[in-house]
Short mmCIF file of C-alpha atoms and ligand atoms in Angstrom, two decimals:
data_model
loop_
_atom_site.label_atom_id
_atom_site.label_comp_id
_atom_site.label_asym_id
_atom_site.label_seq_id
_atom_site.Cartn_x
_atom_site.Cartn_y
_atom_site.Cartn_z
CA UNK A 1 -4.59 28.93 -10.40
CA UNK A 2 -7.40 26.43 -11.47
CA UNK A 3 -10.09 26.95 -9.00
CA UNK A 4 -9.89 22.78 -8.62
CA UNK A 5 -6.25 23.05 -6.84
CA UNK A 6 -6.61 26.24 -5.23
CA UNK A 7 -9.91 24.57 -3.12
CA UNK A 8 -8.30 20.74 -3.41
CA UNK A 9 -4.97 22.50 -1.69
CA UNK A 10 -7.63 25.28 0.73
CA UNK A 11 -9.09 21.10 1.54
CA UNK A 12 -5.47 18.99 2.45
CA UNK A 13 -4.06 21.54 4.61
CA UNK A 14 -7.75 21.76 6.56
CA UNK A 15 -7.33 18.55 7.13
CA UNK A 16 -3.53 18.93 7.90
CA UNK A 17 -4.52 20.92 10.43
CA UNK A 18 -7.18 17.99 11.80
CA UNK A 19 -5.45 15.28 12.23
CA UNK A 20 -2.18 17.58 13.61
CA UNK A 21 -4.80 18.89 16.35
CA UNK A 22 -5.83 15.43 17.17
CA UNK A 23 -2.47 13.43 17.25
CA UNK A 24 -1.31 16.96 19.67
CA UNK A 25 -4.12 15.80 21.96
CA UNK A 26 -5.02 12.49 22.55
CA UNK A 27 -0.97 11.19 21.33
CA UNK A 28 1.35 9.50 24.45
CA UNK A 29 3.92 6.96 23.36
CA UNK A 30 3.71 5.46 26.88
CA UNK A 31 0.24 3.70 26.64
CA UNK A 32 -0.32 0.53 25.52
CA UNK A 33 -0.27 -0.20 21.04
CA UNK A 34 -3.07 -2.29 21.25
CA UNK A 35 -5.38 1.10 24.38
CA UNK A 36 -3.99 3.04 21.27
CA UNK A 37 -4.42 1.53 18.43
CA UNK A 38 -8.43 0.78 19.48
CA UNK A 39 -8.35 4.90 19.51
CA UNK A 40 -6.86 5.53 15.84
CA UNK A 41 -9.95 3.13 14.76
CA UNK A 42 -12.53 4.98 16.40
CA UNK A 43 -11.19 8.68 15.30
CA UNK A 44 -11.20 6.97 12.00
CA UNK A 45 -7.44 8.76 11.22
CA UNK A 46 -5.73 5.10 11.41
CA UNK A 47 -7.55 4.02 8.32
CA UNK A 48 -8.85 7.15 5.91
CA UNK A 49 -8.90 5.97 2.92
CA UNK A 50 -11.59 3.10 4.36
CA UNK A 51 -15.03 3.50 4.15
CA UNK A 52 -17.03 6.02 6.68
CA UNK A 53 -18.81 3.79 7.84
CA UNK A 54 -16.33 1.57 8.93
CA UNK A 55 -13.33 3.26 10.87
CA UNK A 56 -12.79 5.18 7.39
CA UNK A 57 -13.08 8.81 6.63
CA UNK A 58 -13.64 8.45 2.48
CA UNK A 59 -10.40 10.65 1.71
CA UNK A 60 -8.43 10.67 -1.15
CA UNK A 61 -4.88 9.19 -1.66
CA UNK A 62 -3.30 12.88 -1.64
CA UNK A 63 -5.92 13.04 1.83
CA UNK A 64 -4.63 9.18 2.77
CA UNK A 65 -0.13 10.82 2.00
CA UNK A 66 -1.01 14.41 4.05
CA UNK A 67 -2.51 12.01 6.75
CA UNK A 68 0.32 9.39 7.31
CA UNK A 69 2.44 13.10 6.88
CA UNK A 70 1.27 14.82 9.77
CA UNK A 71 0.87 10.73 11.54
CA UNK A 72 5.56 10.42 10.53
CA UNK A 73 5.96 14.29 11.67
CA UNK A 74 4.27 13.61 15.72
CA UNK A 75 6.35 9.96 15.73
CA UNK A 76 2.46 8.36 15.92
CA UNK A 77 1.60 4.42 15.68
CA UNK A 78 -0.58 4.36 12.82
CA UNK A 79 -2.64 1.00 12.70
CA UNK A 80 -1.25 -2.80 12.17
CA UNK A 81 -0.95 -3.51 8.56
CA UNK A 82 2.09 -5.58 7.95
CA UNK A 83 1.28 -9.01 6.97
CA UNK A 84 -1.52 -10.51 5.49
CA UNK A 85 -3.36 -8.70 6.74
CA UNK A 86 -4.42 -5.74 5.29
CA UNK A 87 -5.20 -8.41 2.31
CA UNK A 88 -8.07 -10.23 4.54
CA UNK A 89 -9.97 -6.86 6.28
CA UNK A 90 -9.64 -5.67 1.38
CA UNK A 91 -11.77 -8.93 1.33
CA UNK A 92 -14.20 -8.67 3.20
CA UNK A 93 -15.35 -4.97 2.59
CA UNK A 94 -16.10 -5.95 -0.68
CA UNK A 95 -17.56 -9.66 0.34
CA UNK A 96 -18.70 -9.35 3.55
CA UNK A 97 -21.37 -8.72 4.93
CA UNK A 98 -21.95 -6.57 8.63
CA UNK A 99 -21.29 -9.58 10.93
CA UNK A 100 -17.78 -10.39 9.44
CA UNK A 101 -16.77 -7.05 9.37
CA UNK A 102 -17.49 -5.99 12.60
CA UNK A 103 -16.06 -8.99 13.53
CA UNK A 104 -13.08 -9.17 12.66
CA UNK A 105 -12.11 -5.24 11.10
CA UNK A 106 -10.94 -3.64 14.43
CA UNK A 107 -8.32 -6.75 15.77
CA UNK A 108 -7.09 -6.52 12.15
CA UNK A 109 -6.85 -2.86 12.51
CA UNK A 110 -5.65 -3.32 16.11
CA UNK A 111 -3.43 -6.41 15.15
CA UNK A 112 -4.30 -8.19 17.99
CA UNK A 113 -5.35 -10.80 14.72
CA UNK A 114 -2.80 -11.88 12.86
CA UNK A 115 -3.80 -14.01 8.92
CA UNK A 116 -2.55 -15.33 6.37
CA UNK A 117 -4.19 -16.45 2.60
CA UNK A 118 -4.94 -20.06 2.49
CA UNK A 119 -4.76 -20.61 -1.63
CA UNK A 120 -1.80 -22.81 -2.83
CA UNK A 121 -2.03 -26.40 -2.86
CA UNK A 122 0.75 -29.41 -3.32
CA UNK A 123 -1.52 -30.01 -6.37
CA UNK A 124 -2.27 -26.08 -8.49
CA UNK A 125 -0.73 -22.93 -7.72
CA UNK A 126 -0.34 -21.47 -10.79
CA UNK A 127 -3.77 -23.99 -11.20
CA UNK A 128 -5.27 -22.45 -8.26
CA UNK A 129 -9.00 -23.12 -9.87
CA UNK A 130 -8.20 -26.80 -9.54
CA UNK A 131 -8.09 -27.04 -5.17
CA UNK A 132 -8.92 -30.46 -3.72
CA UNK A 133 -9.21 -29.53 -0.15
CA UNK A 134 -12.93 -29.83 0.40
CA UNK A 135 -15.55 -28.01 3.27
CA UNK A 136 -19.31 -30.10 3.21
CA UNK A 137 -21.77 -28.68 4.88
CA UNK A 138 -22.04 -30.85 8.73
CA UNK A 139 -25.18 -29.04 9.75
CA UNK A 140 -24.77 -25.43 10.70
CA UNK A 141 -20.74 -25.90 10.27
CA UNK A 142 -18.58 -26.77 8.15
CA UNK A 143 -16.34 -29.72 7.84
CA UNK A 144 -12.81 -29.30 5.98
CA UNK A 145 -9.98 -31.82 5.14
CA UNK A 146 -6.77 -31.16 2.46
CA UNK A 147 -4.00 -29.67 2.63
CA UNK A 148 -2.68 -26.49 1.23
CA UNK A 149 0.99 -25.27 0.51
CA UNK A 150 3.34 -22.95 1.04
CA UNK A 151 1.05 -20.56 3.85
CA UNK A 152 3.20 -17.11 4.41
CA UNK A 153 3.62 -17.20 7.93
CA UNK A 154 -0.34 -19.80 9.16
CA UNK A 155 2.88 -20.63 12.01
CA UNK A 156 1.47 -17.93 13.64
CA UNK A 157 -1.97 -16.56 11.46
CA UNK A 158 -5.09 -16.57 14.15
CA UNK A 159 -7.46 -16.80 11.02
CA UNK A 160 -7.41 -18.69 7.89
CA UNK A 161 -9.18 -17.52 4.77
CA UNK A 162 -9.12 -20.95 2.71
CA UNK A 163 -10.35 -21.62 -0.27
CA UNK A 164 -11.91 -25.06 -1.37
CA UNK A 165 -14.81 -27.15 -3.03
CA UNK A 166 -17.65 -26.99 -1.66
CA UNK A 167 -19.14 -28.59 -5.28
CA UNK A 168 -16.98 -31.74 -7.19
CA UNK A 169 -20.38 -30.99 -10.36
CA UNK A 170 -19.68 -28.09 -12.87
CA UNK A 171 -16.36 -26.55 -13.46
CA UNK A 172 -13.85 -25.65 -11.70
CA UNK A 173 -14.61 -22.10 -11.07
CA UNK A 174 -16.92 -22.92 -9.74
CA UNK A 175 -17.23 -25.31 -7.37
CA UNK A 176 -15.26 -23.09 -5.17
CA UNK A 177 -16.60 -21.16 -1.65
CA UNK A 178 -14.11 -19.21 0.65
CA UNK A 179 -14.41 -19.42 4.11
CA UNK A 180 -12.54 -17.53 7.48
CA UNK A 181 -11.25 -20.28 9.21
CA UNK A 182 -10.01 -19.98 13.11
CA UNK A 183 -6.01 -21.56 12.56
CA UNK A 184 -5.73 -22.52 16.16
CA UNK A 185 -8.44 -25.00 16.66
CA UNK A 186 -6.88 -29.07 16.70
CA UNK A 187 -8.10 -30.46 12.90
CA UNK A 188 -5.69 -27.42 11.66
CA UNK A 189 -1.63 -29.47 12.28
CA UNK A 190 0.93 -26.23 10.60
CA UNK A 191 4.45 -27.12 9.55
CA UNK A 192 7.32 -25.29 8.80
CA UNK A 193 8.94 -25.46 6.12
CA UNK A 194 13.10 -24.97 5.63
CA UNK A 195 13.42 -22.84 3.08
CA UNK A 196 17.57 -23.23 1.16
CA UNK A 197 18.22 -20.32 1.93
CA UNK A 198 17.94 -20.78 5.94
CA UNK A 199 14.28 -18.87 6.23
CA UNK A 200 11.00 -21.43 7.47
CA UNK A 201 8.97 -18.53 6.33
CA UNK A 202 5.79 -21.33 4.40
CA UNK A 203 4.26 -23.61 5.84
CA UNK A 204 2.25 -27.10 5.10
CA UNK A 205 -1.19 -26.88 6.97
CA UNK A 206 -3.48 -30.71 6.58
CA UNK A 207 -6.86 -30.18 7.47
CA UNK A 208 -8.19 -33.07 9.23
CA UNK A 209 -11.96 -33.00 10.43
CA UNK A 210 -11.35 -28.86 11.13
CA UNK A 211 -14.30 -27.10 10.92
CA UNK A 212 -15.43 -23.46 9.94
CA UNK A 213 -18.47 -21.83 11.67
CA UNK A 214 -21.45 -21.48 9.03
CA UNK A 215 -21.37 -17.61 8.49
CA UNK A 216 -18.11 -17.45 8.54
CA UNK A 217 -18.07 -17.92 3.87
CA UNK A 218 -17.48 -15.57 2.48
CA UNK A 219 -19.37 -14.53 -0.07
CA UNK A 220 -22.26 -16.86 -1.55
CA UNK A 221 -21.80 -21.01 -2.25
CA UNK A 222 -19.61 -21.70 -4.93
CA UNK A 223 -18.31 -17.56 -6.09
CA UNK A 224 -14.81 -18.37 -3.59
CA UNK A 225 -13.26 -17.95 -7.34
CA UNK A 226 -14.63 -13.91 -7.64
CA UNK A 227 -13.94 -13.47 -4.01
CA UNK A 228 -10.12 -15.04 -4.30
CA UNK A 229 -10.10 -12.49 -7.40
CA UNK A 230 -10.85 -9.34 -4.54
CA UNK A 231 -8.03 -10.54 -2.73
CA UNK A 232 -5.20 -11.85 -5.16
CA UNK A 233 -5.67 -7.79 -6.78
CA UNK A 234 -5.43 -6.00 -3.16
CA UNK A 235 -1.91 -8.77 -3.43
CA UNK A 236 -1.19 -7.63 -5.81
CA UNK A 237 -1.01 -4.03 -6.25
CA UNK A 238 0.91 -4.89 -2.30
CA UNK A 239 -1.18 -3.68 -0.39
CA UNK A 240 0.18 -6.48 2.03
CA UNK A 241 3.43 -4.36 1.87
CA UNK A 242 4.59 -1.46 5.42
CA UNK A 243 3.30 1.31 5.10
CA UNK A 244 6.17 3.38 3.00
CA UNK A 245 8.15 6.22 4.28
CA UNK A 246 8.08 10.22 4.50
CA UNK A 247 11.39 11.29 2.90
CA UNK A 248 12.69 11.36 6.30
CA UNK A 249 9.74 13.39 8.66
CA UNK A 250 10.58 12.49 11.66
CA UNK A 251 13.58 10.59 11.44
CA UNK A 252 15.13 12.96 14.24
CA UNK A 253 12.03 11.33 16.98
CA UNK A 254 13.25 9.63 19.64
CA UNK A 255 11.31 6.07 20.50
CA UNK A 256 10.82 5.99 23.94
CA UNK A 257 7.88 5.03 25.33
CA UNK A 258 5.60 1.18 26.55
CA UNK A 259 3.31 1.65 22.57
CA UNK A 260 6.97 2.25 20.50
CA UNK A 261 8.10 -1.54 22.78
CA UNK A 262 5.12 -3.31 22.47
CA UNK A 263 5.40 -2.43 18.10
CA UNK A 264 8.65 -2.90 17.86
CA UNK A 265 8.29 -5.33 19.33
CA UNK A 266 5.22 -7.19 17.14
CA UNK A 267 7.34 -5.19 13.52
CA UNK A 268 9.66 -8.26 14.22
CA UNK A 269 7.36 -11.27 15.24
CA UNK A 270 4.98 -10.31 12.09
CA UNK A 271 7.92 -9.16 10.04
CA UNK A 272 10.06 -12.59 11.12
CA UNK A 273 9.41 -13.92 8.20
CA UNK A 274 9.92 -11.68 5.83
CA UNK A 275 13.56 -10.49 6.61
CA UNK A 276 14.57 -11.82 3.75
CA UNK A 277 12.82 -10.69 0.65
CA UNK A 278 15.13 -7.96 0.46
CA UNK A 279 17.52 -10.53 -0.95
CA UNK A 280 14.73 -12.39 -3.34
CA UNK A 281 14.59 -8.95 -4.69
CA UNK A 282 18.34 -9.71 -5.72
CA UNK A 283 19.58 -5.86 -3.87
CA UNK A 284 20.48 -3.75 -6.37
CA UNK A 285 20.97 -0.63 -3.58
CA UNK A 286 24.28 -3.25 -3.32
CA UNK A 287 25.83 -3.50 -6.55
CA UNK A 288 27.38 0.14 -7.28
CA UNK A 289 28.42 0.31 -4.59
CA UNK A 290 30.40 -3.16 -4.30
CA UNK A 291 31.65 -2.95 -7.80
CA UNK A 292 34.07 0.22 -7.09
CA UNK A 293 35.12 -0.71 -3.77
CA UNK A 294 36.28 -4.18 -5.12
CA UNK A 295 37.10 -2.92 -7.69
CA UNK A 296 35.44 -4.44 -10.04
CA UNK A 297 33.94 -1.88 -12.60
CA UNK A 298 37.43 -1.77 -14.46
CA UNK A 299 36.46 -5.32 -15.83
CA UNK A 300 33.98 -3.67 -19.39
CA UNK A 301 32.96 -7.85 -18.64
CA UNK A 302 30.62 -5.85 -15.21
CA UNK A 303 30.38 -2.52 -16.74
CA UNK A 304 28.46 -3.40 -19.11
CA UNK A 305 25.68 -5.96 -17.40
CA UNK A 306 25.62 -3.32 -14.61
CA UNK A 307 24.25 -0.91 -16.69
CA UNK A 308 22.28 -2.87 -18.53
CA UNK A 309 21.08 -3.69 -15.74
CA UNK A 310 20.41 -0.50 -13.71
CA UNK A 311 18.64 0.05 -17.48
CA UNK A 312 15.51 -2.47 -16.90
CA UNK A 313 15.62 -1.73 -12.84
CA UNK A 314 14.51 2.07 -13.53
CA UNK A 315 11.81 1.46 -16.05
CA UNK A 316 10.98 -0.64 -14.29
CA UNK A 317 10.42 2.16 -11.99
CA UNK A 318 9.07 4.88 -13.98
CA UNK A 319 6.40 2.26 -15.48
CA UNK A 320 5.48 1.10 -11.42
CA UNK A 321 5.66 5.06 -10.58
CA UNK A 322 2.85 5.49 -14.38
CA UNK A 323 0.49 2.61 -12.85
CA UNK A 324 0.27 4.51 -9.30
CA UNK A 325 -0.22 8.04 -11.00
CA UNK A 326 -2.68 6.62 -13.05
CA UNK A 327 -4.80 4.00 -9.19
CA UNK A 328 -4.69 7.33 -7.51
CA UNK A 329 -6.74 9.19 -10.52
CA UNK A 330 -8.52 6.70 -10.47
CA UNK A 331 -7.86 4.76 -13.03
CA UNK A 332 -8.62 0.66 -13.23
CA UNK A 333 -5.71 -1.26 -13.01
CA UNK A 334 -4.57 -2.07 -16.44
CA UNK A 335 -1.06 -4.62 -17.86
CA UNK A 336 1.05 -2.87 -15.46
CA UNK A 337 0.26 -5.03 -13.28
CA UNK A 338 2.06 -8.18 -14.71
CA UNK A 339 4.47 -6.14 -16.28
CA UNK A 340 5.80 -4.92 -12.92
CA UNK A 341 5.78 -8.30 -12.02
CA UNK A 342 7.31 -9.83 -14.50
CA UNK A 343 10.31 -7.27 -14.77
CA UNK A 344 10.56 -7.55 -11.47
CA UNK A 345 11.53 -10.96 -12.07
CA UNK A 346 14.33 -10.45 -14.84
CA UNK A 347 15.73 -7.69 -12.33
CA UNK A 348 16.00 -9.65 -9.02
CA UNK A 349 17.56 -12.69 -12.13
CA UNK A 350 19.76 -9.81 -13.74
CA UNK A 351 21.31 -8.68 -10.63
CA UNK A 352 22.12 -11.84 -8.79
CA UNK A 353 24.53 -12.44 -12.26
CA UNK A 354 25.86 -9.34 -11.04
CA UNK A 355 26.32 -9.99 -7.84
CA UNK A 356 28.51 -13.25 -9.29
CA UNK A 357 30.05 -11.40 -11.50
CA UNK A 358 31.49 -9.00 -8.53
CA UNK A 359 32.12 -11.74 -6.23
CA UNK A 360 32.94 -14.85 -8.59
CA UNK A 361 33.16 -18.01 -6.93
CA UNK A 362 33.49 -16.70 -3.73
CA UNK A 363 29.20 -15.40 -4.36
CA UNK A 364 29.04 -18.72 -3.20
CA UNK A 365 29.71 -18.94 0.57
CA UNK A 366 26.91 -18.38 2.66
CA UNK A 367 27.75 -16.49 6.90
CA UNK A 368 29.90 -14.15 7.90
CA UNK A 369 33.06 -15.54 5.70
CA UNK A 370 31.46 -14.77 2.50
CA UNK A 371 30.71 -12.04 0.52
CA UNK A 372 28.21 -8.96 2.60
CA UNK A 373 28.39 -10.82 5.60
CA UNK A 374 27.01 -13.88 3.03
CA UNK A 375 24.02 -11.38 1.95
CA UNK A 376 25.04 -12.13 -1.34
CA UNK A 377 24.76 -16.00 -0.66
CA UNK A 378 21.27 -15.25 -0.10
CA UNK A 379 20.79 -13.18 -2.12
CA UNK A 380 22.11 -16.23 -5.41
CA UNK A 381 19.35 -18.72 -3.27
CA UNK A 382 16.41 -15.83 -2.21
CA UNK A 383 15.63 -14.52 -5.93
CA UNK A 384 13.96 -17.72 -8.08
CA UNK A 385 11.07 -17.46 -5.68
CA UNK A 386 10.56 -13.89 -7.25
CA UNK A 387 9.67 -15.71 -10.41
CA UNK A 388 7.04 -17.98 -8.50
CA UNK A 389 5.69 -15.92 -5.82
CA UNK A 390 2.04 -14.38 -6.67
CA UNK A 391 2.47 -16.57 -9.87
CA UNK A 392 4.50 -16.92 -12.20
CA UNK A 393 6.68 -15.74 -14.19
CA UNK A 394 5.21 -18.07 -17.71
CA UNK A 395 1.56 -17.57 -16.35
CA UNK A 396 2.63 -13.77 -15.95
CA UNK A 397 3.40 -13.95 -19.68
CA UNK A 398 -0.30 -16.04 -20.28
CA UNK A 399 -1.98 -13.21 -18.46
CA UNK A 400 -0.30 -11.18 -21.33
CA UNK A 401 -0.32 -13.02 -23.43
CA UNK A 402 -4.22 -13.98 -23.44
CA UNK A 403 -5.64 -10.35 -21.98
CA UNK A 404 -3.30 -7.92 -23.45
CA UNK A 405 -1.90 -9.04 -26.89
CA UNK A 406 -5.97 -10.31 -26.80
CA UNK A 407 -3.37 -13.93 -27.99
CA UNK A 408 -5.34 -17.33 -29.04
CA UNK A 409 -5.40 -18.47 -25.73
CA UNK A 410 -3.94 -21.91 -24.94
CA UNK A 411 -6.82 -24.55 -25.42
CA UNK A 412 -8.51 -26.82 -22.47
CA UNK A 413 -9.35 -29.62 -21.21
CA UNK A 414 -11.31 -28.82 -17.52
CA UNK A 415 -14.04 -27.28 -18.92
CA UNK A 416 -16.31 -29.62 -17.30
CA UNK A 417 -18.16 -31.68 -14.11
CA UNK A 418 -14.06 -31.06 -11.80
CA UNK A 419 -14.87 -34.47 -10.14
CA UNK A 420 -13.96 -35.45 -14.28
CA UNK A 421 -10.74 -33.83 -14.54
CA UNK A 422 -8.15 -35.36 -14.85
CA UNK A 423 -5.63 -34.10 -11.87
CA UNK A 424 -2.65 -35.80 -10.04
CA UNK A 425 -2.74 -35.89 -6.78
CA UNK A 426 -6.29 -37.66 -5.28
CA UNK A 427 -8.97 -36.31 -3.66
CA UNK A 428 -10.94 -37.11 -0.86
CA UNK A 429 -13.39 -38.07 -1.89
C1 FAD B 501 7.97 -17.10 -1.60
C2 FAD B 501 6.14 -17.29 -1.73
C3 FAD B 501 5.44 -17.17 -0.84
C4 FAD B 501 4.44 -17.77 -0.91
N1 FAD B 501 2.63 -17.31 -0.24
C5 FAD B 501 1.99 -17.68 -0.18
C6 FAD B 501 0.91 -18.20 0.37
O1 FAD B 501 1.28 -17.07 1.74
N2 FAD B 501 -0.50 -18.13 0.20
C7 FAD B 501 -0.38 -19.51 -0.62
O2 FAD B 501 -1.23 -19.39 -1.73
N3 FAD B 501 -0.13 -19.47 -1.05
C8 FAD B 501 1.69 -18.90 -1.54
N4 FAD B 501 2.77 -18.53 -2.15
C9 FAD B 501 2.24 -20.10 -4.03
C10 FAD B 501 2.79 -19.15 -4.74
O3 FAD B 501 1.66 -18.49 -5.06
C11 FAD B 501 3.14 -20.94 -5.78
O4 FAD B 501 3.64 -21.38 -5.81
C12 FAD B 501 2.60 -20.29 -7.11
O5 FAD B 501 0.84 -19.57 -7.62
C13 FAD B 501 2.76 -20.60 -8.33
O6 FAD B 501 1.98 -22.60 -7.51
P1 FAD B 501 3.80 -24.18 -7.94
O7 FAD B 501 3.74 -23.29 -6.91
O8 FAD B 501 2.24 -24.58 -7.46
O9 FAD B 501 3.91 -24.26 -9.15
P2 FAD B 501 3.37 -24.90 -10.11
O10 FAD B 501 1.71 -24.34 -10.70
O11 FAD B 501 3.40 -26.62 -10.82
O12 FAD B 501 3.69 -24.53 -11.12
C14 FAD B 501 5.02 -25.51 -12.13
C15 FAD B 501 5.93 -24.60 -13.00
O13 FAD B 501 4.74 -24.44 -14.25
C16 FAD B 501 4.90 -23.53 -15.14
N5 FAD B 501 3.48 -24.02 -16.17
C17 FAD B 501 2.88 -23.61 -14.84
N6 FAD B 501 1.17 -24.26 -15.47
C18 FAD B 501 1.38 -22.96 -16.87
C19 FAD B 501 0.95 -23.22 -17.80
N7 FAD B 501 -0.50 -22.48 -18.17
N8 FAD B 501 1.42 -21.68 -19.42
C20 FAD B 501 2.84 -21.73 -18.79
N9 FAD B 501 3.72 -22.57 -18.14
C21 FAD B 501 3.52 -23.11 -16.50
C22 FAD B 501 5.53 -22.51 -14.34
O14 FAD B 501 5.15 -21.26 -14.54
C23 FAD B 501 5.74 -23.27 -13.07
O15 FAD B 501 7.33 -22.88 -13.54
C24 FAD B 501 4.13 -18.42 -1.44
C25 FAD B 501 5.06 -18.55 -2.44
C26 FAD B 501 6.16 -18.85 -2.58
C27 FAD B 501 7.65 -18.74 -2.91
#
């Protein structure tokens, strides 16, 4: 065994022993969830990958995995990670000042505050830099007016990550600033939007003279695009996902106690907007059992489409694993982000097609009478979201063409002062 491998293994077993001993003395399922998470935050074991100055331990991903496995072994609850909160944290860690970090990071980890991402607008989704929601400085406050759209979880958010225009006389990317806005104030109106799959995960948000404290500007005035890119880079890496399982470690632990009850109640609220996300991914996992149970596997067309889908899905997983392994070794993100996003969209659409081949017209029946208790109908209505959320397929292709393949860029007509750029909404100016 090489010397460096041996020392890495020694370091990992020492970390495992430390965290296990700490959990043995501190984890108690009967305590309040917030009290427990405050203890975790102070210990640095809750977010060991974060900087030691800010509730972490500067651990590498392999040590973080060891810590997570020890938590799973004891059945100990971790810090809050679901929803948009970790995107907020990642952005504040990189661009926030000490006041921002002190004010927001702890309550993100304890789960006391929920967050939403106020980027897209009716006239600017793909063209995010074309945002026309405005923020004007008035004494010690920024006054915000405009509309955001598609804002997941805005209906239960305490704080929003807001991209707003602060200068109309410079090119569009240079006139944006990034703020943290209090969502629970009279100038913020949140209206849920009904989706065709029956859920209502996102909202439209109207700002009418909403107020942002002057010191809730993140980064510099006019530097909002750069800060937003940090949020989006973390979004693409899936930083807002739930913590993955650990191959069944701790699965047999009986989860009884106040902390577990409070975590279940929290998960129910925070994860409610995401309940249909497995369906939007096409539920590839259901296809082989469905084809076998229904005997449709005997149909050569079904078999052929199913085989094509499984090949596509496996190769996409391998690309994702390669990207993850690269990141763990500290490699910067390559083209795998856009390729993976595009592959997910192809897989979801192909899965919807095979579900329909298996069910025939029954695939259109919603509710308990429909195939798989209506799950197949929900898949058909949810799959289009994958090709839109987090950047559309066309935008991913543009990125791959221009940045990866170095092909000529699209001609642009929006490079002058933003005030003069043609827009499909009329800003209140
Ligand atoms: C499930 C879900 C959750 C979301 N959550 C959030 C959230 O929490 N916060 C938030 O801010 N946003 C959120 N969004 C919004 C999402 O980021 C936008 O929908 C997305 O960026 C596309 O923007 P758009 O809907 O305005 O479409 P548009 O940009 O209007 O695009 C319309 C069509 O034109 C095509 N098109 C546009 N520009 C080009 C181009 N240059 N070249 C080729 N084709 C082009 C697009 O590909 C698309 O087919 C969410 C969306 C979904 C579906």
